PDB file of C-alpha atoms and ligand atoms in Angstrom:
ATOM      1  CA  UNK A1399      38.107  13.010 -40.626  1.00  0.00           C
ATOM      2  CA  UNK A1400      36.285  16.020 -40.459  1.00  0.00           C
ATOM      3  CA  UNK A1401      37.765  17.156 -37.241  1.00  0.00           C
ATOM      4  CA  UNK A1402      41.375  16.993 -38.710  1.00  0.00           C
ATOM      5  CA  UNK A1403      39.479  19.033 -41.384  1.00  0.00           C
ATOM      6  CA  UNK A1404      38.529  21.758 -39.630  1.00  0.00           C
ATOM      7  CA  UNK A1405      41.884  21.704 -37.735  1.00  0.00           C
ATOM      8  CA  UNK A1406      43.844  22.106 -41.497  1.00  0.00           C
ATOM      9  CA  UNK A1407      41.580  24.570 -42.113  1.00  0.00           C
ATOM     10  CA  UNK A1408      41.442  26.848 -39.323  1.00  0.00           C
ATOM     11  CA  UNK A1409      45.717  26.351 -39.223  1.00  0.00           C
ATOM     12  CA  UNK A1410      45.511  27.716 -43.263  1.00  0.00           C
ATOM     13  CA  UNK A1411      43.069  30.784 -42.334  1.00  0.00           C
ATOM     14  CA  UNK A1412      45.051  31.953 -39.391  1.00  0.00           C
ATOM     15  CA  UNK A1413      48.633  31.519 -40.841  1.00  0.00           C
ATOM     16  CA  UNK A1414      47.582  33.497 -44.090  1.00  0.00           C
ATOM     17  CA  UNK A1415      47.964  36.844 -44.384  1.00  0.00           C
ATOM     18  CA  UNK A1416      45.332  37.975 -46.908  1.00  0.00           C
ATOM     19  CA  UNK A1417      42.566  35.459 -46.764  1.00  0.00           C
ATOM     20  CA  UNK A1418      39.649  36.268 -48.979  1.00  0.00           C
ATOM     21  CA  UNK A1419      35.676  34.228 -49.240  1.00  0.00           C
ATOM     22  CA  UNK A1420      33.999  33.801 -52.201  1.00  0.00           C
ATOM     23  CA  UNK A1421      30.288  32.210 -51.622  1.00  0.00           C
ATOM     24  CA  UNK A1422      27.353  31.046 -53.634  1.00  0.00           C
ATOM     25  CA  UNK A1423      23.995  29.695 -53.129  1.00  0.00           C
ATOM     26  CA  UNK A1424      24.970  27.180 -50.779  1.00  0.00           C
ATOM     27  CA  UNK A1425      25.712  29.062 -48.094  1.00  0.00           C
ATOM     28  CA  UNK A1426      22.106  30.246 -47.574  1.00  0.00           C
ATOM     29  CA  UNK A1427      20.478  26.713 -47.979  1.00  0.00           C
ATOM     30  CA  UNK A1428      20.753  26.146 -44.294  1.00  0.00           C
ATOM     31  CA  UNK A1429      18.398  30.036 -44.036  1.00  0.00           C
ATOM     32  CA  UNK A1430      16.448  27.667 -46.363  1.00  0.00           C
ATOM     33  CA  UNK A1431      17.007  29.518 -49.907  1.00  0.00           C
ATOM     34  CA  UNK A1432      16.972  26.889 -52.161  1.00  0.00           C
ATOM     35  CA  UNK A1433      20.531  26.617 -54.733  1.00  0.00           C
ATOM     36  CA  UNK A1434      20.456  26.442 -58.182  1.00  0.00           C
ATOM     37  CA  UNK A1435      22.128  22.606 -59.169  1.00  0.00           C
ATOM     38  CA  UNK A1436      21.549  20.881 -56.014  1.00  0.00           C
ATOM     39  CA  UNK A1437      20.533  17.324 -57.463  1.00  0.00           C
ATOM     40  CA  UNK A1438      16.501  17.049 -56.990  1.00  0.00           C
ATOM     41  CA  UNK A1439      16.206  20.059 -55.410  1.00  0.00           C
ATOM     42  CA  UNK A1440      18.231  23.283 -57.301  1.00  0.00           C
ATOM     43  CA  UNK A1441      16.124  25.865 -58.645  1.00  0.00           C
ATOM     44  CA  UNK A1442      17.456  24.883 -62.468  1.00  0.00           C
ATOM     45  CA  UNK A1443      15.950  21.180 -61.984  1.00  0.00           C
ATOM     46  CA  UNK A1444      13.229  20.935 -64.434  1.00  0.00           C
ATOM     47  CA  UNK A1445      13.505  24.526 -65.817  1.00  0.00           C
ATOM     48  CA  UNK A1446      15.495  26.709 -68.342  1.00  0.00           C
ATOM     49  CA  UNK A1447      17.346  29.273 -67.035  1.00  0.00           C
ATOM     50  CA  UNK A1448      17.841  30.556 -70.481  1.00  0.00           C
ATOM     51  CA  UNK A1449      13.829  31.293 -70.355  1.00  0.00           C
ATOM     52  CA  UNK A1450      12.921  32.284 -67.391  1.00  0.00           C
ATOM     53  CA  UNK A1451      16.555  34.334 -66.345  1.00  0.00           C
ATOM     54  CA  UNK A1452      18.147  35.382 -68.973  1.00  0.00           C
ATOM     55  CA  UNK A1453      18.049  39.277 -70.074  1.00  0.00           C
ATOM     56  CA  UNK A1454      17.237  37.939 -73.480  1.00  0.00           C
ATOM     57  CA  UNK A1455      14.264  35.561 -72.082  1.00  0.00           C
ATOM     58  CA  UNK A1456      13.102  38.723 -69.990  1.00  0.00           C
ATOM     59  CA  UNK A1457      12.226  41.382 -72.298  1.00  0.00           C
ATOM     60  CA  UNK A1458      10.788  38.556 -74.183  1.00  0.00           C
ATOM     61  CA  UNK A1459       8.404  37.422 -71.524  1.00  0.00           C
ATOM     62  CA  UNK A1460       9.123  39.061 -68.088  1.00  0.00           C
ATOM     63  CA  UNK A1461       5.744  37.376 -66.526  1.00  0.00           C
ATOM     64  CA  UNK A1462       7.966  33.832 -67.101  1.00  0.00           C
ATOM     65  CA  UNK A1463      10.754  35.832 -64.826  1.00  0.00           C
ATOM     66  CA  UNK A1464       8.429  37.183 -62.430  1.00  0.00           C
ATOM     67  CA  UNK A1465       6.751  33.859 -62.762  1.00  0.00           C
ATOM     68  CA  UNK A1466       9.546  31.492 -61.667  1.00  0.00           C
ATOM     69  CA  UNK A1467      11.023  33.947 -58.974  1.00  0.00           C
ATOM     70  CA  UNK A1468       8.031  34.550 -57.013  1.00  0.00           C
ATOM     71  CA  UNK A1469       8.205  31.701 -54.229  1.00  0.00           C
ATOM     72  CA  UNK A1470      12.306  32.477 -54.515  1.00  0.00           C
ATOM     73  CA  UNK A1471      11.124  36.087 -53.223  1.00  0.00           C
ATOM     74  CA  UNK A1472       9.074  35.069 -50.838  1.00  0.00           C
ATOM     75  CA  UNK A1473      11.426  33.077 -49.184  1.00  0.00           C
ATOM     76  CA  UNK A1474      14.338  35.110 -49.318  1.00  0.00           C
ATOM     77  CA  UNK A1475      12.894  38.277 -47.775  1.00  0.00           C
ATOM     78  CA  UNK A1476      11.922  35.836 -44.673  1.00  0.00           C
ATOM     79  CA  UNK A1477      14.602  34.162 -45.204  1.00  0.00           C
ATOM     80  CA  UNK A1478      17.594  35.054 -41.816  1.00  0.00           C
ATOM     81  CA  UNK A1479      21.690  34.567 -41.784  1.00  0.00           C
ATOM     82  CA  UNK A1480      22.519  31.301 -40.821  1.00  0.00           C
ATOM     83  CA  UNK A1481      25.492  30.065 -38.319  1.00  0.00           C
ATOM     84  CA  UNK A1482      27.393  29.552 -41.622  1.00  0.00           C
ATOM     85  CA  UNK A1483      26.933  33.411 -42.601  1.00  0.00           C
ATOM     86  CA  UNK A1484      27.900  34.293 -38.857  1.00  0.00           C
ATOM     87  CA  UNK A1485      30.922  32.791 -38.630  1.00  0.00           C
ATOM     88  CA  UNK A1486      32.231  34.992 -41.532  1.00  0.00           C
ATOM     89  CA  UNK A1487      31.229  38.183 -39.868  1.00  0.00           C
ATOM     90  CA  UNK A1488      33.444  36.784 -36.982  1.00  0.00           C
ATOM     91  CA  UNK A1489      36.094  36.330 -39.501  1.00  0.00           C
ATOM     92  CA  UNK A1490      36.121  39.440 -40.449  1.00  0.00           C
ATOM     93  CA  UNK A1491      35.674  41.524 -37.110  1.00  0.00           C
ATOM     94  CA  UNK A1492      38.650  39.034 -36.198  1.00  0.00           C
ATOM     95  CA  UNK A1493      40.620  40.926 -39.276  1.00  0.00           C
ATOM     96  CA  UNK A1494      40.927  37.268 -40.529  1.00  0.00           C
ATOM     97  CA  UNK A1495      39.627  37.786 -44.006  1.00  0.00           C
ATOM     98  CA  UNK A1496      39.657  40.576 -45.714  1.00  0.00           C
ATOM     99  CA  UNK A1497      35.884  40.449 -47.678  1.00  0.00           C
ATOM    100  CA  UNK A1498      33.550  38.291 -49.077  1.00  0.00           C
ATOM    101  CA  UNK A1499      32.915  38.238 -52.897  1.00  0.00           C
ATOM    102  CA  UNK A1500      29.370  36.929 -53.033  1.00  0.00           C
ATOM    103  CA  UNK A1501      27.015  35.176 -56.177  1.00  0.00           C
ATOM    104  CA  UNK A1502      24.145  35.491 -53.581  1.00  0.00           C
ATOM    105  CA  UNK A1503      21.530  38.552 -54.259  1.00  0.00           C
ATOM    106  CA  UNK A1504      19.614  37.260 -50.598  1.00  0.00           C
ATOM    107  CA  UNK A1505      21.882  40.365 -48.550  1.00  0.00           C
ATOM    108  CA  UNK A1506      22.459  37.373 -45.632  1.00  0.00           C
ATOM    109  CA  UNK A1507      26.098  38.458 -45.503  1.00  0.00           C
ATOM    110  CA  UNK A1508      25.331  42.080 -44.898  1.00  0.00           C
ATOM    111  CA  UNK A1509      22.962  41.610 -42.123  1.00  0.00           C
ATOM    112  CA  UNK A1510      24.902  38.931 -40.809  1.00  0.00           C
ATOM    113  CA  UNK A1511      27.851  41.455 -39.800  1.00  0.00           C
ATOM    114  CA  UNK A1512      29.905  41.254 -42.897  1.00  0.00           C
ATOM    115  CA  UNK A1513      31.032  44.977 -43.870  1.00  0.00           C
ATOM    116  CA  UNK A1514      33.171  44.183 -47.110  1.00  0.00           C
ATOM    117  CA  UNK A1515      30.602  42.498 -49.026  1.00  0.00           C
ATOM    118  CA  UNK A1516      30.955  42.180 -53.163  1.00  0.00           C
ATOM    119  CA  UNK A1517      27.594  40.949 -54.594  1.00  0.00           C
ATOM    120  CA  UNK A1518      28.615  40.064 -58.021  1.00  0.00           C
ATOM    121  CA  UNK A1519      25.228  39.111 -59.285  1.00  0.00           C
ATOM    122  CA  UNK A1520      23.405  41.969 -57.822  1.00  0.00           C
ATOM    123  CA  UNK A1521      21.150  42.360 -55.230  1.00  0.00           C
ATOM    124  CA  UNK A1522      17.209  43.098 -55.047  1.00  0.00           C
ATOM    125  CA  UNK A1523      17.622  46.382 -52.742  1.00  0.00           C
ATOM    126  CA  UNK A1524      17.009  48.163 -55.974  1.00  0.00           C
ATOM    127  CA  UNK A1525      14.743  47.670 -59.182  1.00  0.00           C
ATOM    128  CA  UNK A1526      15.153  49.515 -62.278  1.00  0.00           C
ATOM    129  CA  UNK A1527      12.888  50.471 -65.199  1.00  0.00           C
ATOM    130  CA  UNK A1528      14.117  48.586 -68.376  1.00  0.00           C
ATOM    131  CA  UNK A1529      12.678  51.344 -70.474  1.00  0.00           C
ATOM    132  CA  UNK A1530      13.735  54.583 -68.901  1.00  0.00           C
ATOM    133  CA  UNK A1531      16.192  53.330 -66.046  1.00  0.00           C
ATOM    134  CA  UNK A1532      14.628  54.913 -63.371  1.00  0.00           C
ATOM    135  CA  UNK A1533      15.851  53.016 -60.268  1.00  0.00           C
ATOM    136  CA  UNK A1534      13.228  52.426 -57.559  1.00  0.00           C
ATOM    137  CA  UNK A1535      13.423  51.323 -54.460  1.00  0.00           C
ATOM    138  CA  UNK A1536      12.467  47.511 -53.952  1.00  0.00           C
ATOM    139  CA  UNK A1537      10.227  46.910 -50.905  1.00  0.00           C
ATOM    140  CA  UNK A1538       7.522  48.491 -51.972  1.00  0.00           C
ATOM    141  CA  UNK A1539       7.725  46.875 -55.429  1.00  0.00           C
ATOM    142  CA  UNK A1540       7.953  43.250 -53.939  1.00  0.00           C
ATOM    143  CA  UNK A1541       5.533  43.984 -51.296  1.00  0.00           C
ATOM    144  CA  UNK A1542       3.078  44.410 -54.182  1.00  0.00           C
ATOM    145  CA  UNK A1543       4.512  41.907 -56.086  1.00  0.00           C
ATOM    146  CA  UNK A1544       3.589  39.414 -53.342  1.00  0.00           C
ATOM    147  CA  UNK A1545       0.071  40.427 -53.154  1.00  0.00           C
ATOM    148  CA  UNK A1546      -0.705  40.604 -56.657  1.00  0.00           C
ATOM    149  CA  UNK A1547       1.745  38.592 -58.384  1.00  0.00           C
ATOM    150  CA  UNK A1548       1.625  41.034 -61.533  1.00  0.00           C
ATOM    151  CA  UNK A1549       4.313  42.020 -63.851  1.00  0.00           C
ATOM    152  CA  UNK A1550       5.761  45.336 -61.726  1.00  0.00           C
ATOM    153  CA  UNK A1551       5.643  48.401 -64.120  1.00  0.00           C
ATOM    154  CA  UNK A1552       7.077  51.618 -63.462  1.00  0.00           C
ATOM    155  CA  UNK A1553       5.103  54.552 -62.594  1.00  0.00           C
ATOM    156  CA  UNK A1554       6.666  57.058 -64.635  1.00  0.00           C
ATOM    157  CA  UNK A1555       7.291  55.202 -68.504  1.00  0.00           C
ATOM    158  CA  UNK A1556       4.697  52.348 -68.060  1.00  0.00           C
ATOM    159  CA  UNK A1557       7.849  49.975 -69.046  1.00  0.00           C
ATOM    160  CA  UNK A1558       8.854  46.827 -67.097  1.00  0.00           C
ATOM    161  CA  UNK A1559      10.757  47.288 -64.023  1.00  0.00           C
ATOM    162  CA  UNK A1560      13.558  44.475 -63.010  1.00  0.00           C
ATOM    163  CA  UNK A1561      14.609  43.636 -59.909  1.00  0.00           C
ATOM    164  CA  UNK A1562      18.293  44.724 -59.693  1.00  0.00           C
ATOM    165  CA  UNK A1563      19.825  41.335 -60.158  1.00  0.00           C
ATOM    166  CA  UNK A1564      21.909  40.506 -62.459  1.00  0.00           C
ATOM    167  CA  UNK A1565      20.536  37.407 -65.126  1.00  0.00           C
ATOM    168  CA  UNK A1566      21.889  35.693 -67.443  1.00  0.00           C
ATOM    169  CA  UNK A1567      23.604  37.696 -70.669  1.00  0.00           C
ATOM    170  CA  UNK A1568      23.894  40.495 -68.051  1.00  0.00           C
ATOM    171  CA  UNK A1569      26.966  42.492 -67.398  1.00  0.00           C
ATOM    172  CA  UNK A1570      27.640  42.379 -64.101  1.00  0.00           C
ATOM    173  CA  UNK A1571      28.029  45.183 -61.865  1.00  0.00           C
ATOM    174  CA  UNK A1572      31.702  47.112 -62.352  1.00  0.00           C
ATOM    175  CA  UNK A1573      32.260  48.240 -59.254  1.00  0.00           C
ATOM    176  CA  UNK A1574      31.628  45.241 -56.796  1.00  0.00           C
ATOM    177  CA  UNK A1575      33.531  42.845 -60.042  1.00  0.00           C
ATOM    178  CA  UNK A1576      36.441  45.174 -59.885  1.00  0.00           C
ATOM    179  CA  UNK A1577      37.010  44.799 -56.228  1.00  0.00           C
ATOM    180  CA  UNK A1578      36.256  41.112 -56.084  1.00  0.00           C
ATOM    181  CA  UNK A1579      39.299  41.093 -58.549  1.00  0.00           C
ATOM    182  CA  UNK A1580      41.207  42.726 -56.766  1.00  0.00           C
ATOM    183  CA  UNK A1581      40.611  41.006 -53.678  1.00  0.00           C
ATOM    184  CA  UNK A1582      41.281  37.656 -55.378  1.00  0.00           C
ATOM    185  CA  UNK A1583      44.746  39.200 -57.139  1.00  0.00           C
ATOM    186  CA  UNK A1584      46.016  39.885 -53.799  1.00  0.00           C
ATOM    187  CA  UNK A1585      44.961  36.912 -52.104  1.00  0.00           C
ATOM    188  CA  UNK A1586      47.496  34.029 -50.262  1.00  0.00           C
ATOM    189  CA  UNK A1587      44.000  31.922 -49.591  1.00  0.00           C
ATOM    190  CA  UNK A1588      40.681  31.763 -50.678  1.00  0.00           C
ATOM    191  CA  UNK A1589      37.712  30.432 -49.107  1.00  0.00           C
ATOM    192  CA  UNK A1590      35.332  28.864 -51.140  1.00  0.00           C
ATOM    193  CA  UNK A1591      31.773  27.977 -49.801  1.00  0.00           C
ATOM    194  CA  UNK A1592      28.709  26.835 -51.215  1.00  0.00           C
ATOM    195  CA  UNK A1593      29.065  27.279 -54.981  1.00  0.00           C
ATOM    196  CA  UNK A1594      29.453  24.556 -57.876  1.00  0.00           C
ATOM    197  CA  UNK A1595      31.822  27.140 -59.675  1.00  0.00           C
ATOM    198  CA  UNK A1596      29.683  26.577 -62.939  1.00  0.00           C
ATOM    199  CA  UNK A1597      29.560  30.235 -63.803  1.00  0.00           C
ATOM    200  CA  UNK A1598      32.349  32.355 -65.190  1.00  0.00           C
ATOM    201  CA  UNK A1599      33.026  35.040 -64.288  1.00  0.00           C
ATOM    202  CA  UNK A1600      32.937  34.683 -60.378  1.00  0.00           C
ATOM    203  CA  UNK A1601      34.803  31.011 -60.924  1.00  0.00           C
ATOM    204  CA  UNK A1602      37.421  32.573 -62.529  1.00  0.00           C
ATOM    205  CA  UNK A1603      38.136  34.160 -59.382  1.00  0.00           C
ATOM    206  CA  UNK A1604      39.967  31.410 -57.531  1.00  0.00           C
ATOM    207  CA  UNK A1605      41.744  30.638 -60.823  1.00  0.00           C
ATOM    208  CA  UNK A1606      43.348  34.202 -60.020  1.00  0.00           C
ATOM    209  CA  UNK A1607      44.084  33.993 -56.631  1.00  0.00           C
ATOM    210  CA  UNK A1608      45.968  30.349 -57.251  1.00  0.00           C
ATOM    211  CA  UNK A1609      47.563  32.100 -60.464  1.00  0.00           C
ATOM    212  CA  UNK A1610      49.458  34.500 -57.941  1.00  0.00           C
ATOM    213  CA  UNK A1611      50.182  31.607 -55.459  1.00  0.00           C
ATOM    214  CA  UNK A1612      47.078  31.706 -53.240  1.00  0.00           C
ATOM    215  CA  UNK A1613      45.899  28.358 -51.291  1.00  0.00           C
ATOM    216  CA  UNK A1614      42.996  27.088 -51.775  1.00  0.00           C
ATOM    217  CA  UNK A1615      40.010  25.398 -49.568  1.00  0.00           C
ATOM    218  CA  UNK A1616      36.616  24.323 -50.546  1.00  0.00           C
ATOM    219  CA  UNK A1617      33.645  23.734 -48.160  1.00  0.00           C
ATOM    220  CA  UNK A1618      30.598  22.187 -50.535  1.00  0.00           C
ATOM    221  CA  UNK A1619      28.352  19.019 -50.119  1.00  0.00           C
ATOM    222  CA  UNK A1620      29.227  18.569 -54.004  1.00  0.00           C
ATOM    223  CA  UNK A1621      32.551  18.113 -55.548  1.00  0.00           C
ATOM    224  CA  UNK A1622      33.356  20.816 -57.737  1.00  0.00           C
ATOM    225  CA  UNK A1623      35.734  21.043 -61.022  1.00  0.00           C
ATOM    226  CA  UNK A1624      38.478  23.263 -58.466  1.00  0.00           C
ATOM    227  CA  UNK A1625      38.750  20.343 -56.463  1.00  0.00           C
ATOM    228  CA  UNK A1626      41.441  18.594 -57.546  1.00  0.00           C
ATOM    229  CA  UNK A1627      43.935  21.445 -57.170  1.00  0.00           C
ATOM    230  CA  UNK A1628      42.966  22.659 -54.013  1.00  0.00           C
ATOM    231  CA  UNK A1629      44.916  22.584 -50.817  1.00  0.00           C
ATOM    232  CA  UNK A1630      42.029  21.407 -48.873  1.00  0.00           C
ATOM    233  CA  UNK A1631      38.419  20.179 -49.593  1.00  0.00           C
ATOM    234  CA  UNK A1632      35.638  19.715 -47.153  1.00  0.00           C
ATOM    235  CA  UNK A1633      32.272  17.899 -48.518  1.00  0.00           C
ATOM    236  CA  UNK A1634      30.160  19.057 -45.555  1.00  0.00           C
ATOM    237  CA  UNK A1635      27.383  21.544 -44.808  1.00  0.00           C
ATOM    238  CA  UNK A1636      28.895  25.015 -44.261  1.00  0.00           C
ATOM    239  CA  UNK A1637      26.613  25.876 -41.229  1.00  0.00           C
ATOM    240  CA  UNK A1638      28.166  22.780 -39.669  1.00  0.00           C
ATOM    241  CA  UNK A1639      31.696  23.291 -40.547  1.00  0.00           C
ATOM    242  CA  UNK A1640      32.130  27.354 -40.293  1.00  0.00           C
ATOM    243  CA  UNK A1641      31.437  27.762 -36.738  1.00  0.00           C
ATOM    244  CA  UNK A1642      33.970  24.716 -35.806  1.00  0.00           C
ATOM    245  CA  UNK A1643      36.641  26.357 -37.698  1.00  0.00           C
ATOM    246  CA  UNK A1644      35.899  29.611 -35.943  1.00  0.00           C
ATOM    247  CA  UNK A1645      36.029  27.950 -32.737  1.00  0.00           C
ATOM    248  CA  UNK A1646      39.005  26.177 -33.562  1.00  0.00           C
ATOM    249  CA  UNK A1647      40.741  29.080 -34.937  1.00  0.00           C
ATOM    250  CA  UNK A1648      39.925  31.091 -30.995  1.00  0.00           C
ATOM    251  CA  UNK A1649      41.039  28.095 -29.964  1.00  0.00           C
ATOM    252  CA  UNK A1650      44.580  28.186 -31.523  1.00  0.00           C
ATOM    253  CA  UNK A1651      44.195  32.352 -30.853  1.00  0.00           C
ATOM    254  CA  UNK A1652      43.956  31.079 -26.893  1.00  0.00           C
ATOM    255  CA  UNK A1653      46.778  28.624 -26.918  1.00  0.00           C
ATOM    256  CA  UNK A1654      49.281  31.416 -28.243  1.00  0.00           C
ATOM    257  CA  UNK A1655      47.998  33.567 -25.775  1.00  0.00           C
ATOM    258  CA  UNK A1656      48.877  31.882 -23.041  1.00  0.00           C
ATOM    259  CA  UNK A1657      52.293  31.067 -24.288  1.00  0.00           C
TER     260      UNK A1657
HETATM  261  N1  APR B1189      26.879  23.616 -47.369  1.00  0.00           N
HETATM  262  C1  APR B1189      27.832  23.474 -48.329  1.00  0.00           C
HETATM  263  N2  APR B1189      27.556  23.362 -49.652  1.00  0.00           N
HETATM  264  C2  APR B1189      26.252  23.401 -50.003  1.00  0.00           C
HETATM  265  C3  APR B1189      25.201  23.537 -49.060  1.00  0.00           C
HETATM  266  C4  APR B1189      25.561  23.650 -47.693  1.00  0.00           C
HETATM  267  N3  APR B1189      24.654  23.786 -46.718  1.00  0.00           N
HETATM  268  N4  APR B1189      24.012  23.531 -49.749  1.00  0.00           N
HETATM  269  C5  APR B1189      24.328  23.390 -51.062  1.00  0.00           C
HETATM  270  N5  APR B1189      25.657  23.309 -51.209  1.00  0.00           N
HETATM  271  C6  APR B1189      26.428  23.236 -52.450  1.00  0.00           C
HETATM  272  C7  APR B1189      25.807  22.384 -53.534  1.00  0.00           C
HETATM  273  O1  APR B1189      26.298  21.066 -53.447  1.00  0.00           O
HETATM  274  C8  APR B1189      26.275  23.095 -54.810  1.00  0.00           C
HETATM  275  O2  APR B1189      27.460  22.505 -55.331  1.00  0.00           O
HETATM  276  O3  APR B1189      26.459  24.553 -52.961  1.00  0.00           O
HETATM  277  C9  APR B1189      26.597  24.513 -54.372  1.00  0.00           C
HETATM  278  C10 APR B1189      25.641  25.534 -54.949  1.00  0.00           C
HETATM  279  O4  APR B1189      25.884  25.577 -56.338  1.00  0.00           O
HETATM  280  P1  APR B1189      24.801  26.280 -57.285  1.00  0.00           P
HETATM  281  O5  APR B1189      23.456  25.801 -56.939  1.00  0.00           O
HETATM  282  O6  APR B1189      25.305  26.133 -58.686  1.00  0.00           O
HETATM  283  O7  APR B1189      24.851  27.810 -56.862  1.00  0.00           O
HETATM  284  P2  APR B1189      25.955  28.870 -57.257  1.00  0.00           P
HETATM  285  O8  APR B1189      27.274  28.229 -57.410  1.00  0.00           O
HETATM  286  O9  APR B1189      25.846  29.986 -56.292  1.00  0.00           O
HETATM  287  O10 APR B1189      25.444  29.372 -58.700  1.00  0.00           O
HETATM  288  C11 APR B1189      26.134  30.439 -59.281  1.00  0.00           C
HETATM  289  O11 APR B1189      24.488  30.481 -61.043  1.00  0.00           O
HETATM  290  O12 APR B1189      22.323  30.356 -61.694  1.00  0.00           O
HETATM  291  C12 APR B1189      23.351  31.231 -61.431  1.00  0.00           C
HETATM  292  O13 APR B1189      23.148  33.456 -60.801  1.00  0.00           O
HETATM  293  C13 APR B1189      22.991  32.160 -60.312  1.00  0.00           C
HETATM  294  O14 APR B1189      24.469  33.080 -58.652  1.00  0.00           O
HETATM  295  C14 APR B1189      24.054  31.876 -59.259  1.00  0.00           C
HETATM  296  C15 APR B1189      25.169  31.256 -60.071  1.00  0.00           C
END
């Protein structure tokens, strides 16, 4: 079953013409970043997002933030790309897809390889002060964060500084949302890896691409509300299945080759 899977899939990625990947938290479990709604083990299990990552919840009480993100931190600064995240910089160096619109704030796709990278929820390269906006670098910030575990405050207000990711309530970044748009309008297939679709707006992006006739193929150990309508569906782990449809796709690549 999953063979023929990866087959479909790799025979859909090479026969479109503007393929486009949208991932979320799933694709860095394997770099062992935990999700968010894994059953048991997603970071929301047992705790409100509302409270502890919301922009509202923050400049309530941003120790409950700094609280619940600091073993997230610590893990995803050690955390390294994964053969999942590899395979899509091979993708793209292949001119197979044309970028990767990203939920993920962990940076695995840009140090994997990937050079069109849209990181709709932000990233923590940067902090900002929430009282004068003065945006700081973030490894120093963390780096003391780790050690201390305090509230980071910035050095020229006094006011809370925020990692710059983007939290609940939060508009998200104009730029990288614009382009992820755009990527998705122009789109004949999009990839889909790793994400529950749960949060608008990055699920509204396959609804998009479909809208203007793109296909469709999930690759997430959950089912998700998308599947139904998509062309193909594969309920496997991505660092498994990624690399075989790579190596099927060099495969095909070889075969017409020799032709
Ligand atoms: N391979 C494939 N799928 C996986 C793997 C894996 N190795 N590991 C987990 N998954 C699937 C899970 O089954 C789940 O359906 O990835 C999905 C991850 O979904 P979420 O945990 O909801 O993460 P995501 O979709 O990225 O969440 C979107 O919600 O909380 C906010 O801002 C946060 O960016 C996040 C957004």
């Amino acid at each position: 079953m999953l063979r023929e899977q990866v087959i479909s899939a790799a025979e859909l990625i090479n026969a479109a013409q503007h393929s486009v990947v949208l991932t979320g938290a799933g694709i860095s479990t394997p770099s062992g970043i935990p999700d968010f709604r894994s059953p048991e083990c997603g970071l929301w299990v047992g705790v409100d997002p509302v409270a502890v990552a919301s922009m509202y919840g923050f400049r309530q009480n941003p120790a409950a933030f700094y609280e619940w993100v600091y073993p997230l931190v610590d893990v995803t600064i050690h955390a390294e790309p994964n053969a999942a995240h590899y395979a899509l910089a091979a993708l793209e160096a292949h001119g197979k897809i044309a970028g990767v619109i990203t939920q993920n704030i962990d940076t695995l796709h840009t140090r994997a390889g990937n050079r069109v990278v849209h990181e709709l929820h932000g990233q923590f390269r940067e902090a900002t002060c929430t009282h004068c906006f003065e945006v700081f670098d973030a490894k120093p910030i963390i780096k003391q964060f780790l050690m201390d575990r305090q509230v980071p405050h910035c050095p020229t207000c006094g006011g809370v500084i925020k990692p710059n990711v983007i939290l609940f309530g939060e508009q998200l970044p104009i730029r990288p949302f614009m382009a992820a748009q755009d990527l998705a309008r122009k789109a004949d297939l999009i990839l889909i890896i790793g994400t529950s679709l749960e949060v608008a707006p990055a699920s509204e992006l396959p609804v998009l691409a479909r809208k203007n006739g793109a296909k469709i193929i999930i690759v997430n150990l959950e089912p998700t509300h998308l599947d139904s309508s998509a062309t193909l569906v594969i309920h496997a782990d991505a660092a498994e299945v990624l690399p075989q449809i790579v190596k099927q796709m060099e495969s095909i690549h070889e075969h017409d080759r020799q032709q």
